[in-house]
Coordinates of C-alpha atoms in Angstrom, one line a residue:
I1 CA 34.3 92.7 -20.5
I2 CA 32.8 92.8 -24.0
A3 CA 32.1 89.3 -25.2
M4 CA 33.3 89.0 -28.8
F5 CA 32.6 85.8 -30.9
A6 CA 34.1 85.2 -34.3
G7 CA 32.9 82.6 -36.7
K8 CA 30.4 80.8 -34.6
L9 CA 27.1 81.2 -32.8
V10 CA 26.9 80.7 -29.1
A11 CA 23.5 80.2 -27.4
R12 CA 22.8 81.5 -23.9
P13 CA 19.7 81.3 -21.8
L14 CA 17.8 84.4 -20.9
S15 CA 15.7 84.9 -17.8
R16 CA 12.5 83.8 -19.6
G17 CA 14.0 80.6 -21.0
V18 CA 14.7 82.1 -24.4
R19 CA 17.7 80.9 -26.3
F20 CA 19.6 83.9 -27.4
L21 CA 22.2 84.1 -30.2
S22 CA 25.3 86.1 -29.2
E23 CA 26.1 87.0 -32.8
F24 CA 23.4 88.6 -34.9
Q25 CA 23.1 87.3 -38.4
R26 CA 19.7 88.6 -39.6
V27 CA 19.0 92.3 -38.9
G28 CA 15.8 94.3 -39.3
V29 CA 15.7 98.1 -39.7
V30 CA 12.4 100.0 -39.4
G31 CA 12.4 103.4 -41.0
L32 CA 14.4 104.0 -44.2
G33 CA 15.2 107.7 -44.0
S34 CA 18.7 108.9 -43.9
M35 CA 19.6 107.0 -40.7
G36 CA 17.7 103.8 -41.4
H37 CA 18.8 103.2 -44.9
G38 CA 22.4 104.0 -43.7
I39 CA 22.2 101.3 -41.0
A40 CA 20.7 98.8 -43.4
Q41 CA 23.4 99.5 -46.0
Q42 CA 26.2 99.1 -43.4
A43 CA 24.9 95.8 -42.2
A44 CA 24.5 94.4 -45.7
L45 CA 28.1 95.6 -46.6
Q46 CA 29.3 93.5 -43.7
G47 CA 27.6 90.4 -45.0
L48 CA 24.5 90.4 -42.8
D49 CA 21.1 89.6 -44.1
V50 CA 18.9 92.7 -43.7
V51 CA 15.1 93.2 -43.7
A52 CA 14.4 96.9 -44.5
V53 CA 10.9 98.0 -43.5
D54 CA 9.0 101.3 -44.0
V55 CA 5.4 102.3 -43.8
A56 CA 4.5 102.2 -47.5
P57 CA 5.9 100.5 -50.6
A58 CA 6.9 103.9 -52.0
A59 CA 9.0 104.7 -48.9
V60 CA 10.6 101.3 -49.2
D61 CA 11.5 101.9 -52.8
K62 CA 12.9 105.3 -52.0
G63 CA 15.1 103.8 -49.2
L64 CA 16.4 101.0 -51.4
A65 CA 17.1 103.4 -54.2
A66 CA 19.2 105.5 -51.7
I67 CA 21.1 102.4 -50.6
N68 CA 21.7 101.5 -54.3
K69 CA 23.1 104.9 -55.1
S70 CA 25.3 105.0 -52.0
V71 CA 26.7 101.5 -52.5
Q72 CA 27.5 102.3 -56.1
K73 CA 29.4 105.4 -55.0
L74 CA 31.3 103.6 -52.3
M75 CA 32.3 100.8 -54.6
T76 CA 33.4 103.2 -57.3
K77 CA 35.7 104.9 -54.8
K78 CA 37.0 101.5 -53.6
A79 CA 37.7 100.6 -57.2
A80 CA 39.7 103.7 -57.8
K81 CA 41.9 102.9 -54.8
T82 CA 42.3 99.2 -55.2
G83 CA 42.1 98.7 -59.0
M84 CA 38.9 96.6 -58.9
S85 CA 37.5 96.0 -62.3
E86 CA 34.1 97.3 -63.3
A87 CA 32.7 93.8 -63.4
D88 CA 34.0 93.2 -59.8
V89 CA 32.4 96.5 -58.7
E90 CA 29.0 95.5 -60.1
A91 CA 29.3 92.0 -58.6
E92 CA 29.9 93.4 -55.2
V93 CA 27.1 95.9 -55.5
K94 CA 24.8 93.2 -56.6
A95 CA 25.8 90.9 -53.7
T96 CA 25.3 93.7 -51.2
L97 CA 21.9 94.7 -52.5
G98 CA 20.9 91.0 -52.7
R99 CA 21.3 90.7 -48.9
I100 CA 18.6 93.4 -48.4
Q101 CA 14.9 92.4 -48.4
G102 CA 12.6 95.4 -48.6
S103 CA 9.1 95.3 -47.1
S104 CA 6.2 97.5 -45.9
E105 CA 5.0 94.7 -43.5
L106 CA 6.3 94.4 -39.9
S107 CA 5.7 90.6 -40.2
A108 CA 8.8 90.5 -42.4
L109 CA 10.8 91.1 -39.3
R110 CA 9.6 88.0 -37.5
D111 CA 12.8 85.9 -37.7
C112 CA 15.3 88.8 -37.2
D113 CA 17.9 88.4 -34.4
L114 CA 18.0 92.2 -34.0
V115 CA 15.5 95.0 -35.0
V116 CA 16.8 98.6 -35.1
E117 CA 14.1 101.3 -35.0
A118 CA 15.0 104.6 -36.9
I119 CA 11.7 106.4 -37.1
V120 CA 10.4 109.8 -36.0
E121 CA 11.5 111.1 -32.6
N122 CA 8.1 110.8 -30.9
M123 CA 7.6 108.6 -27.8
E124 CA 4.0 107.7 -28.6
T125 CA 4.9 106.6 -32.2
K126 CA 7.8 104.5 -30.9
H127 CA 5.6 102.9 -28.3
K128 CA 3.0 101.9 -30.9
L129 CA 5.7 100.5 -33.2
F130 CA 7.5 98.4 -30.5
S131 CA 4.2 97.2 -29.1
E132 CA 3.4 95.8 -32.5
L133 CA 6.9 94.4 -33.0
D134 CA 6.7 92.7 -29.6
G135 CA 3.7 90.7 -30.9
V136 CA 5.3 89.9 -34.2
C137 CA 9.0 89.1 -33.6
D138 CA 10.4 85.9 -32.3
A139 CA 11.1 85.7 -28.5
K140 CA 14.8 85.8 -29.2
T141 CA 14.8 89.1 -31.1
V142 CA 16.6 92.0 -29.5
F143 CA 15.1 95.4 -30.0
A144 CA 17.2 98.6 -30.4
S145 CA 16.3 102.3 -30.8
N146 CA 18.4 104.7 -32.8
T147 CA 16.9 107.6 -30.8
S148 CA 19.3 110.5 -30.1
S149 CA 17.4 112.0 -27.2
L150 CA 14.5 109.9 -25.8
P151 CA 15.1 107.7 -22.8
I152 CA 15.6 104.1 -23.9
G153 CA 14.0 102.7 -20.8
E154 CA 10.8 104.6 -21.4
I155 CA 10.6 103.3 -25.0
A156 CA 11.3 99.7 -23.8
V157 CA 8.2 99.7 -21.4
S158 CA 6.0 99.3 -24.4
T159 CA 7.3 95.7 -24.8
K160 CA 7.5 92.6 -22.7
R161 CA 11.2 92.2 -23.4
E162 CA 12.8 95.2 -21.5
D163 CA 15.8 92.9 -20.7
Q164 CA 16.4 92.6 -24.5
F165 CA 16.2 96.3 -25.3
V166 CA 19.1 98.7 -25.9
G167 CA 19.9 102.0 -27.5
L168 CA 22.0 101.9 -30.7
H169 CA 22.6 105.5 -31.6
F170 CA 24.4 105.9 -35.0
F171 CA 25.5 109.3 -36.3
N172 CA 24.7 110.8 -39.7
P173 CA 25.8 110.0 -42.3
V174 CA 26.0 106.4 -41.0
Q175 CA 28.2 105.3 -43.9
L176 CA 31.0 107.7 -42.9
M177 CA 30.6 108.4 -39.1
K178 CA 32.6 105.9 -37.0
L179 CA 30.9 106.4 -33.7
V180 CA 28.0 104.4 -32.3
E181 CA 26.6 104.9 -28.7
V182 CA 25.4 101.6 -27.2
V183 CA 23.1 102.3 -24.4
R184 CA 22.0 100.0 -21.6
T185 CA 19.1 100.5 -19.3
D186 CA 18.8 99.1 -15.7
K187 CA 17.0 96.1 -17.1
T188 CA 19.2 95.3 -20.2
R189 CA 20.8 91.9 -19.7
G190 CA 24.6 91.8 -20.0
E191 CA 24.7 89.3 -22.8
V192 CA 22.3 91.4 -24.8
F193 CA 24.4 94.5 -24.4
D194 CA 27.6 92.6 -25.2
A195 CA 26.1 91.2 -28.5
T196 CA 24.9 94.6 -29.5
F197 CA 28.3 96.1 -28.8
A198 CA 29.9 93.4 -30.9
F199 CA 27.4 94.0 -33.7
A200 CA 28.4 97.7 -33.8
K201 CA 32.0 96.7 -34.1
R202 CA 31.2 94.2 -36.8
L203 CA 29.8 97.1 -38.8
G204 CA 33.2 98.7 -38.7
K205 CA 32.2 101.3 -36.1
H206 CA 33.8 102.5 -32.9
P207 CA 31.1 101.7 -30.2
I208 CA 31.1 103.4 -26.8
A209 CA 29.1 102.2 -23.8
C210 CA 26.7 104.5 -21.9
K211 CA 24.0 104.3 -19.3
D212 CA 20.5 105.5 -20.2
T213 CA 21.2 109.2 -19.4
P214 CA 19.7 112.2 -21.2
G215 CA 21.4 112.6 -24.6
F216 CA 23.8 109.7 -23.8
V217 CA 27.4 110.9 -24.2
V218 CA 27.6 113.1 -27.3
N219 CA 24.3 115.0 -27.2
R220 CA 24.4 115.4 -23.5
L221 CA 27.6 117.4 -24.0
L222 CA 26.9 118.9 -27.5
V223 CA 23.3 120.2 -27.1
P224 CA 23.9 122.3 -24.0
Y225 CA 27.1 123.5 -25.6
M226 CA 25.2 124.8 -28.6
A227 CA 22.6 126.3 -26.2
Q228 CA 25.3 128.2 -24.4
A229 CA 26.7 129.6 -27.7
L230 CA 23.2 130.8 -28.7
A231 CA 22.7 132.4 -25.2
M232 CA 26.0 134.3 -25.7
L233 CA 24.7 135.5 -29.1
G234 CA 21.5 136.6 -27.5
R235 CA 23.3 138.6 -24.8
E236 CA 25.5 140.1 -27.6
D237 CA 28.6 138.9 -25.9
A238 CA 30.1 138.2 -29.3
S239 CA 29.0 137.9 -32.9
M240 CA 28.0 134.5 -34.2
E241 CA 31.0 134.6 -36.6
D242 CA 33.4 135.2 -33.7
I243 CA 31.8 132.6 -31.4
D244 CA 32.2 130.0 -34.2
A245 CA 35.8 131.1 -35.0
G246 CA 36.7 131.0 -31.3
M247 CA 35.7 127.3 -31.0
Q248 CA 37.1 126.3 -34.4
L249 CA 40.5 128.0 -33.9
G250 CA 40.7 127.9 -30.1
A251 CA 39.3 124.4 -29.4
G252 CA 40.0 122.7 -32.7
H253 CA 36.4 122.0 -33.6
P254 CA 35.7 121.3 -37.3
M255 CA 32.8 123.8 -37.1
G256 CA 31.5 126.3 -34.6
P257 CA 28.5 125.7 -32.4
I258 CA 26.1 128.1 -34.2
T259 CA 27.0 126.7 -37.6
L260 CA 26.5 123.2 -36.1
A261 CA 23.1 124.2 -34.7
D262 CA 22.1 125.4 -38.2
Y263 CA 23.4 122.2 -39.7
V264 CA 21.6 119.9 -37.2
G265 CA 18.4 121.8 -37.5
L266 CA 17.2 124.5 -35.1
D267 CA 13.9 122.7 -34.7
V268 CA 15.7 119.6 -33.7
C269 CA 17.8 121.5 -31.1
L270 CA 14.6 123.1 -29.7
F271 CA 12.8 119.7 -29.6
I272 CA 15.6 118.1 -27.6
L273 CA 16.0 121.0 -25.2
E274 CA 12.2 121.3 -24.6
G275 CA 12.0 117.6 -23.8
W276 CA 14.9 117.7 -21.4
K277 CA 13.7 120.9 -19.7
D278 CA 10.2 119.5 -19.1
K279 CA 11.6 116.2 -17.8
Y280 CA 14.5 117.6 -15.8
P281 CA 13.4 121.1 -14.7
D282 CA 16.1 121.4 -12.0
E283 CA 19.0 120.8 -14.4
P284 CA 20.5 124.2 -15.2
A285 CA 22.2 122.9 -18.4
F286 CA 18.8 122.3 -19.9
F287 CA 17.5 125.8 -20.9
I288 CA 16.1 127.3 -24.1
P289 CA 17.8 130.4 -25.5
D290 CA 15.3 133.0 -26.7
V291 CA 17.1 133.5 -30.0
L292 CA 16.6 129.8 -30.7
R293 CA 12.9 129.8 -30.1
R294 CA 12.4 133.0 -32.2
K295 CA 14.2 131.4 -35.2
V296 CA 12.1 128.3 -35.1
Q297 CA 8.9 130.4 -34.8
E298 CA 10.0 132.3 -37.9
G299 CA 10.4 129.0 -39.8
K300 CA 14.2 129.6 -40.1
L301 CA 15.4 126.2 -39.2
G302 CA 18.9 126.3 -40.6
R303 CA 20.5 124.4 -43.4
K304 CA 17.3 122.5 -44.2
T305 CA 15.3 125.6 -45.0
G306 CA 18.1 127.6 -46.5
E307 CA 18.3 130.0 -43.5
G308 CA 18.8 129.9 -39.8
F309 CA 21.4 132.0 -38.1
Y310 CA 23.3 131.8 -41.4
K311 CA 22.1 131.5 -44.9
W312 CA 22.7 128.2 -46.7
S313 CA 22.9 126.9 -50.3
G314 CA 22.5 123.2 -49.9
D315 CA 25.1 122.0 -47.4
K316 CA 27.2 125.1 -47.8
K317 CA 27.1 128.2 -45.7
Q318 CA 26.8 131.4 -47.8

């Protein structure tokens, strides 16, 4: 049963004698790219104090500027729907941004109840970060990774708080996508998982619970699905246009699997599949289509480079 607490803080003891707050009030985010700044923004919009950290002041400024722009856009839309005055919009924007403290120092995260990592998908880099955070943050601080494909338990071993470590996988763009996967390892304590699940709900999201399995729920289904579509294309079973149309019109998907692979990034798809294939060589769902590898070798990575299987102009397929 998910423990939900409204309006008050409840302290529970952890195995190491740590007093743990069941409702997070001060949240840290490390990495202010598209995912990180979206998470920071969403937390601030819900009235939480946020510490937003990146490696350099310029990166922090860029992330905060992206949040400013996004919040302005959201509030303008809200005003159009609700009749808010311009002054009220500006006041709400100011209040939201005022809850976010930017920093390029990990020490700024010391007093956070929860720290969410949203950096590059590299195990060694994540280990280094969490090892440093473990020495900086208060004993009560819960750690979460926004990884979409790396095992949460393997990230957590870089810390001395594996029982206070969870996966918290948001989807891009964070401001619009409702789903959050909340992932527990074999060592995650129940109250830590419950509090993190409640945190995702407080952000206005629809959290789902998952064990620490490859790709969690969504990517475990989605990535092999895209791989199968690309294998069909490689065998010339059907054209890419017909494969995409088949899944759009026959299965009700908003976009076909090959368009989706282009949109996600072919290099990202390859990275995930290579990692899974290396770690789980006997799993037949984890294979790498030749056509995918060739596109990546050619530097045609999809939407981000203007060409993958399709040609793109910005976010639109040509």
